[in-house]
PDB file of C-alpha atoms in Angstrom:
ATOM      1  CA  UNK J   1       0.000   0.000   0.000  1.00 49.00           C
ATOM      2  CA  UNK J   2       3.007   2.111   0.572  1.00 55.00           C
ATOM      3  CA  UNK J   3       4.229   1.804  -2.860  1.00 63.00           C
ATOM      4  CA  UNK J   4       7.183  -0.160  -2.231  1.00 70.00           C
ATOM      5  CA  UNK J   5       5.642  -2.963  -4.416  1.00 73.00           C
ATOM      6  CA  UNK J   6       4.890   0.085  -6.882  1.00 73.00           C
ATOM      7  CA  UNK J   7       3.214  -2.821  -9.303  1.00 76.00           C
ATOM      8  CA  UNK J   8       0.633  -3.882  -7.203  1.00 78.00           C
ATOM      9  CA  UNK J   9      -0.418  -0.120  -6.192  1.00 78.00           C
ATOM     10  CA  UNK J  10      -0.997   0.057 -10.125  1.00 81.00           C
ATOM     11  CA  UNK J  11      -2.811  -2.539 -10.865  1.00 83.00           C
ATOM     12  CA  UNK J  12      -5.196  -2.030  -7.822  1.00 81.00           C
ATOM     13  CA  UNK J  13      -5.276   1.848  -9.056  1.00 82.00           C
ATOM     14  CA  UNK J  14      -6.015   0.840 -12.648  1.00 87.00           C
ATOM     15  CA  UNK J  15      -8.407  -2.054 -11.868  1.00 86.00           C
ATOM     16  CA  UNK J  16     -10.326   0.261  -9.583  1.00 84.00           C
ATOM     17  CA  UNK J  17     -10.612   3.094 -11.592  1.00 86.00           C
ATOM     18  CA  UNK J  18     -11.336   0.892 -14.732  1.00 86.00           C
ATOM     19  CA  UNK J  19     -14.172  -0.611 -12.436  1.00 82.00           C
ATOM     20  CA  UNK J  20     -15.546   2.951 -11.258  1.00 81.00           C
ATOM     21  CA  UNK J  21     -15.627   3.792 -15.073  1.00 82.00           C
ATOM     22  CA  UNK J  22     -17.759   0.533 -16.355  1.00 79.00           C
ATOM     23  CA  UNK J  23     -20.194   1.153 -13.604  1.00 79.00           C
ATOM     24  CA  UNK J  24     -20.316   4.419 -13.224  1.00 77.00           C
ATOM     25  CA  UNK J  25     -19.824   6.473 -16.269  1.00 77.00           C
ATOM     26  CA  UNK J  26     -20.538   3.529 -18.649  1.00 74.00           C
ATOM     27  CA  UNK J  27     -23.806   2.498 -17.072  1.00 74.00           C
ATOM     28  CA  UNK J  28     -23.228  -0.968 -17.154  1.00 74.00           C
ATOM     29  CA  UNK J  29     -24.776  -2.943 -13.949  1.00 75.00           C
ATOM     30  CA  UNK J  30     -22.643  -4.965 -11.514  1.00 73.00           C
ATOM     31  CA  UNK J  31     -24.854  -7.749 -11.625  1.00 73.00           C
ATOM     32  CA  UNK J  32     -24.659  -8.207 -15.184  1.00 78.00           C
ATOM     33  CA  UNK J  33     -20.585  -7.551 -15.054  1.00 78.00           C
ATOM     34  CA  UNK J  34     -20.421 -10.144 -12.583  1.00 80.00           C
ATOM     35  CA  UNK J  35     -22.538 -12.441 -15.167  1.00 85.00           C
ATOM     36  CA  UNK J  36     -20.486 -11.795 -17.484  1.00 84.00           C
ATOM     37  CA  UNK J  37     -17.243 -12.343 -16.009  1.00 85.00           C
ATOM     38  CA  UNK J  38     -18.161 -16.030 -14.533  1.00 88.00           C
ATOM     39  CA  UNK J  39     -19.742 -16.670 -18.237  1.00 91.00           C
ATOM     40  CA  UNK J  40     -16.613 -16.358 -19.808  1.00 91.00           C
ATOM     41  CA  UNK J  41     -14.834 -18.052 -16.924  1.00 88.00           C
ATOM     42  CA  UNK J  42     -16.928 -21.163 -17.500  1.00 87.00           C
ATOM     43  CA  UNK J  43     -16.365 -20.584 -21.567  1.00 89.00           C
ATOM     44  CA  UNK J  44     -13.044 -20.902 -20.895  1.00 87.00           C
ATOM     45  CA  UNK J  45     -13.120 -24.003 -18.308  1.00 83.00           C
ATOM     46  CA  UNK J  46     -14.687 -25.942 -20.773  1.00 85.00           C
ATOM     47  CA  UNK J  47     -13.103 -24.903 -24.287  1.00 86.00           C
ATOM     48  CA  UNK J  48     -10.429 -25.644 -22.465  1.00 83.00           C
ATOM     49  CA  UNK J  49     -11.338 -29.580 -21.035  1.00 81.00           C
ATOM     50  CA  UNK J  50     -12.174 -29.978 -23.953  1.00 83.00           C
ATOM     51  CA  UNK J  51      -9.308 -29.376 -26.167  1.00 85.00           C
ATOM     52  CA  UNK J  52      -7.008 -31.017 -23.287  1.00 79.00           C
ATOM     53  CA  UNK J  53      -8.803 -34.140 -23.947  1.00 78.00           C
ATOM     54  CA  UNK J  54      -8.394 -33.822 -27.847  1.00 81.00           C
ATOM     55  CA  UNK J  55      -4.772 -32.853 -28.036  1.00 80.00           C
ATOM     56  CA  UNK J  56      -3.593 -34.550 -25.067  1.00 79.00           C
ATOM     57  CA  UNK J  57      -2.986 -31.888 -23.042  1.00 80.00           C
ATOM     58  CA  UNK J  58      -3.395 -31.605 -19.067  1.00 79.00           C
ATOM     59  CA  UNK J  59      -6.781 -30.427 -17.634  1.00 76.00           C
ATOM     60  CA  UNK J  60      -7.316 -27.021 -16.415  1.00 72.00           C
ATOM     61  CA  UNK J  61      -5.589 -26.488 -13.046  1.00 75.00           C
ATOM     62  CA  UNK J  62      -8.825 -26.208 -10.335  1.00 72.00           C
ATOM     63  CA  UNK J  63      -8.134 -25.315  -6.747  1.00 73.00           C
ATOM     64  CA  UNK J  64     -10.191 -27.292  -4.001  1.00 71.00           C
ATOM     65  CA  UNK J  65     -13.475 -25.279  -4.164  1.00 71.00           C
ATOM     66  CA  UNK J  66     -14.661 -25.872  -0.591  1.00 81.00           C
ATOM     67  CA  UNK J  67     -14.659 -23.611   2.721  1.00 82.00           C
ATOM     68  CA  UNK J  68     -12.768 -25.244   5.731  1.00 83.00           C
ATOM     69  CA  UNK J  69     -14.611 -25.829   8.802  1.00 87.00           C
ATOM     70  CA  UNK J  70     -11.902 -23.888  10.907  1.00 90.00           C
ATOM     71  CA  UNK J  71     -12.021 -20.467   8.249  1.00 87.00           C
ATOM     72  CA  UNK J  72     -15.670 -20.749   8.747  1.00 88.00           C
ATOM     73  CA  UNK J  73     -15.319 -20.910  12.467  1.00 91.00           C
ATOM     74  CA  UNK J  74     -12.721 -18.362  12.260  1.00 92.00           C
ATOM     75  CA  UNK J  75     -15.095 -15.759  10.096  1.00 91.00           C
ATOM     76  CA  UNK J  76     -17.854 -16.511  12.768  1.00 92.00           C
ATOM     77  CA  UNK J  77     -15.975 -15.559  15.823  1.00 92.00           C
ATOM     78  CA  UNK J  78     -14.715 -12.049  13.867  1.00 92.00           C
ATOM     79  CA  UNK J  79     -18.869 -11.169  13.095  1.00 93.00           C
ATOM     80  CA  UNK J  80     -19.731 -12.711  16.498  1.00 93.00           C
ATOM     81  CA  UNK J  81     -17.322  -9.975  18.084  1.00 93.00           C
ATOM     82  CA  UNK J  82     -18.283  -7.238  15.765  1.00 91.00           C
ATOM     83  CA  UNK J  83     -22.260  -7.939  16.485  1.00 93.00           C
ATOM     84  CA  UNK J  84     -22.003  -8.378  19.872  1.00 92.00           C
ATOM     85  CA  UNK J  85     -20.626  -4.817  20.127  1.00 89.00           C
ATOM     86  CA  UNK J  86     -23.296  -3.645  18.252  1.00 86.00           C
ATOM     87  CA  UNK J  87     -26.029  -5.229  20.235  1.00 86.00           C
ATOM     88  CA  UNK J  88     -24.197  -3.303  23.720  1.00 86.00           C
ATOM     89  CA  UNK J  89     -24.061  -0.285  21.827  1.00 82.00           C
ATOM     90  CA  UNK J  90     -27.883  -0.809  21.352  1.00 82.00           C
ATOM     91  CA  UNK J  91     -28.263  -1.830  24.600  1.00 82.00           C
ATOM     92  CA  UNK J  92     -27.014   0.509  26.480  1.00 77.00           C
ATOM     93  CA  UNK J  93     -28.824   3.069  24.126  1.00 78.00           C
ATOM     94  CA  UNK J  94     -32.096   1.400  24.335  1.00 77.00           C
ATOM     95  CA  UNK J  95     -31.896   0.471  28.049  1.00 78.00           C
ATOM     96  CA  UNK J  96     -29.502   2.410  30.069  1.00 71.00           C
ATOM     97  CA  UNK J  97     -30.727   5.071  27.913  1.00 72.00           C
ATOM     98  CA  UNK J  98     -27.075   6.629  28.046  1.00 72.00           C
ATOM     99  CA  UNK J  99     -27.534   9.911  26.223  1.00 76.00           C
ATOM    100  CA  UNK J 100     -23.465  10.414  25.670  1.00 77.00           C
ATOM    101  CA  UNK J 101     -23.534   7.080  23.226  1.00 79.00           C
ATOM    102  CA  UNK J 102     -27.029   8.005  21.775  1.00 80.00           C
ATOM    103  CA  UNK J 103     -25.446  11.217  20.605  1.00 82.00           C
ATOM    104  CA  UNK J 104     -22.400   9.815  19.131  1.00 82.00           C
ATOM    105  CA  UNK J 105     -24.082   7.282  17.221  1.00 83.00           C
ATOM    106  CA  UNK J 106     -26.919   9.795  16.176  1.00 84.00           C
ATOM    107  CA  UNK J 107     -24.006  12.248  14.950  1.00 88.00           C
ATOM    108  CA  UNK J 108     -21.679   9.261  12.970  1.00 87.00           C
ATOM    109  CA  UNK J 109     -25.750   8.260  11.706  1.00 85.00           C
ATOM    110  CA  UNK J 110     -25.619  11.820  10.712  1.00 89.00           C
ATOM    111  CA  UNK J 111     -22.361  11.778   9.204  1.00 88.00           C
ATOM    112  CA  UNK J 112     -22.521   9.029   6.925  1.00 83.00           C
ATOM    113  CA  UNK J 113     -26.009  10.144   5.686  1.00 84.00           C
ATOM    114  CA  UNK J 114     -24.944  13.397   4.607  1.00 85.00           C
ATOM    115  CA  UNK J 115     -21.819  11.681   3.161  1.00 80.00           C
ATOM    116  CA  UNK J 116     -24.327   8.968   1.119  1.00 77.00           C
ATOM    117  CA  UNK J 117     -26.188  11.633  -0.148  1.00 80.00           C
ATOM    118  CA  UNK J 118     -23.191  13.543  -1.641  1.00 81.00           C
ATOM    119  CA  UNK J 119     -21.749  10.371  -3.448  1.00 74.00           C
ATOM    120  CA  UNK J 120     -23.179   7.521  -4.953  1.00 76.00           C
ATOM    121  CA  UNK J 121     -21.744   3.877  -3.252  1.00 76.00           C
ATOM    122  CA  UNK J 122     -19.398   2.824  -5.859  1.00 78.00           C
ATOM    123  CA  UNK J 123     -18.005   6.445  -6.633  1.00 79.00           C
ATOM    124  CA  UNK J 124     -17.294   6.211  -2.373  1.00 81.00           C
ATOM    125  CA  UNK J 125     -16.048   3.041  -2.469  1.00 82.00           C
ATOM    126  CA  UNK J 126     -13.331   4.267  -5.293  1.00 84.00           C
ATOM    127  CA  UNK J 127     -12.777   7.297  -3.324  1.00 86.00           C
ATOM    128  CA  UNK J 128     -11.808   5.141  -0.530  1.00 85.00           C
ATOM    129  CA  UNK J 129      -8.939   3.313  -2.868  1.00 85.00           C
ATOM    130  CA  UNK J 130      -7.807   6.582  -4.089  1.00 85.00           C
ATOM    131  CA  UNK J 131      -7.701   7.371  -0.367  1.00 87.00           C
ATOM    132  CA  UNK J 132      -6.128   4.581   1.015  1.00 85.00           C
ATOM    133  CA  UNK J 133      -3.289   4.135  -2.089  1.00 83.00           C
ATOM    134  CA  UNK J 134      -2.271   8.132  -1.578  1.00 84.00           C
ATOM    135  CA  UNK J 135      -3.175   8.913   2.396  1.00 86.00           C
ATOM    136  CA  UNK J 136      -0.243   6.259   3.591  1.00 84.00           C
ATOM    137  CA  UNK J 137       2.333   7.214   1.458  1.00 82.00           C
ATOM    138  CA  UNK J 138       1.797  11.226   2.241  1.00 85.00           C
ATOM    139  CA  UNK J 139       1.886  10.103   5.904  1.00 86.00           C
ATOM    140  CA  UNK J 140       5.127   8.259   5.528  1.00 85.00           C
ATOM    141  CA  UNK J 141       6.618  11.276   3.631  1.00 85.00           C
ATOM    142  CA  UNK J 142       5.471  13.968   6.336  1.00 89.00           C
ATOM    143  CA  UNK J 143       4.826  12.390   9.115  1.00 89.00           C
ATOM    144  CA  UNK J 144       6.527  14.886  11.928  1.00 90.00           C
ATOM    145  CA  UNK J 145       4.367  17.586  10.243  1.00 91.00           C
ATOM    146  CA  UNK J 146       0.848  15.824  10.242  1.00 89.00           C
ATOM    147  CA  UNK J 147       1.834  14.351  14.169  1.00 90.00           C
ATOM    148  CA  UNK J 148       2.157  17.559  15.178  1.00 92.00           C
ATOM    149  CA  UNK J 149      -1.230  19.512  13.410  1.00 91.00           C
ATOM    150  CA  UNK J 150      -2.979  16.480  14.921  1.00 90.00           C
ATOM    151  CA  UNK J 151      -1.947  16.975  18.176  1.00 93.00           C
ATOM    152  CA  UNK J 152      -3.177  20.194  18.272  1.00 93.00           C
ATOM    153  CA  UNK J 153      -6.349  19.545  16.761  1.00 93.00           C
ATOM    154  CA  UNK J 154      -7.025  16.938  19.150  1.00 92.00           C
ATOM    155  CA  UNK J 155      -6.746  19.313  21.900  1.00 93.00           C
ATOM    156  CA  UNK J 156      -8.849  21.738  20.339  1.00 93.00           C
ATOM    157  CA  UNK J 157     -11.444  19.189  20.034  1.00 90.00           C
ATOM    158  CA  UNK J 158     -11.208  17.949  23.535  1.00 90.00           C
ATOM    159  CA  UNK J 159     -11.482  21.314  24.748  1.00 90.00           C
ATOM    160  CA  UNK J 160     -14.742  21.893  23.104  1.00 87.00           C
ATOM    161  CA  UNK J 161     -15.840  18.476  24.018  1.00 83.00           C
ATOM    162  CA  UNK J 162     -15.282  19.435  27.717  1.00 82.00           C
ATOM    163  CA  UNK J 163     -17.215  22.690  27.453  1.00 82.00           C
ATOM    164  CA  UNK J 164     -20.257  21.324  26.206  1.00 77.00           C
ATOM    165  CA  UNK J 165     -19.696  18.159  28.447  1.00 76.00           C
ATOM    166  CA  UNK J 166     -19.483  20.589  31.399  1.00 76.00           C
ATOM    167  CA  UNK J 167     -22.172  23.265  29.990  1.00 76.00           C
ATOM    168  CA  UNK J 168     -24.902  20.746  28.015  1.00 71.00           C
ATOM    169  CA  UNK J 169     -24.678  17.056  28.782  1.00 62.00           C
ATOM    170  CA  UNK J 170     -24.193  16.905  32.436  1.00 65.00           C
ATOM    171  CA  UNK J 171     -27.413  19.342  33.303  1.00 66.00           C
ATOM    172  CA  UNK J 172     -29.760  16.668  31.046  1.00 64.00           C
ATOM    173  CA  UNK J 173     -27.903  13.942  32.903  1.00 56.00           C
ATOM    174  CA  UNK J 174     -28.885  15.535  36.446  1.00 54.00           C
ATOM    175  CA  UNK J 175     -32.249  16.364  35.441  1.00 48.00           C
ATOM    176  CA  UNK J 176     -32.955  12.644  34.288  1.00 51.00           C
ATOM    177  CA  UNK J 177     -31.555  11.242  38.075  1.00 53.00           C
ATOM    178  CA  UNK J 178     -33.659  13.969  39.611  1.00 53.00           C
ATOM    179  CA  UNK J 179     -36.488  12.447  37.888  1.00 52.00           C
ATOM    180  CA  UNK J 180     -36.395   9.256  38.327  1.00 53.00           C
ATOM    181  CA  UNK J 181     -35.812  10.150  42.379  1.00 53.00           C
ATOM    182  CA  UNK J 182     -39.074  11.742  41.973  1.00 53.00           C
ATOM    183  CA  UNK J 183     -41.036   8.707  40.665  1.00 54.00           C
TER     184      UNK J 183
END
């Protein structure tokens, strides 16, 4: 990602934007480029069994097509993790009705569906790429620079945080203990 292997950073740039193009500027549909794709796959497979047998030739070289039990177990316990999470998140907003994590989650909400309305999913998606192929490499190049604008903005932001922490969150907080006291 770092473009020390510079040839797989262009071939991931140049499939992905080659991808973005088909779908989005093209118009063609994913489903029917995925079609496609395994159509001639299986064209292939068989033109070439086929000829193997006829000229003598070996067979087409197929991996083992089947999911081990342990990578299945293994993909399980990563979702398991990642759901469970989820469902405290949801928990805590639904039943310890903790107003600090309903916010945050209502703002990221927020976030991402002002984001989803600026961009279509693919053109995101290739954004993303672009983003991840060209964000590590300008790290790695000015590093000191970006460690040190971050560290201020990070303080900037926890300031602000602890004003309206201090000013806006704890005052709802009291008034929903001094409620409950009073039922």
């Amino acid at each position: 990602m770092l473009w020390k292997k510079w040839y797989g950073g262009v071939v991931l740039l140049v499939s992905a934007t080659t991808l973005w193009f088909l779908f989005e500027q093209a118009g063609y549909n994913v489903l029917s480029f995925v079609a496609n794709v395994l159509l001639l796959l299986v064209v292939i497979l068989f033109l070439w069994g086929k000829s193997a047998s006829l000229l003598n030739r070996p067979l087409p070289p197929l991996p083992d097509l089947e999911i081990s039990d342990e990578t299945l177990v293994k993909a399980a316990d990563a979702m398991r993790v990642w759901v469970n999470h989820g469902l405290s998140i949801a928990c805590d907003i639904a039943v310890g009705r903790n107003l600090r994590i309903f916010l945050q989650v209502a703002f990221v909400l927020l976030v991402i569906s002002y984001i989803g309305s600026l961009f279509n999913f693919l053109t995101l998606i290739y954004i993303g790429i672009l983003l991840a192929l060209s964000v590590p490499v300008l790290y790695d190049k000015y590093q000191d620079h970006i460690d040190e604008k971050l560290c201020v903005i990070t303080r900037v932001i926890q300031t602000q945080y602890h004003k309206i922490d201090e000013n806006f969150l704890k005052k709802i907080q009291m008034a929903q203990i001094k409620e409950k006291k009073t039922q």
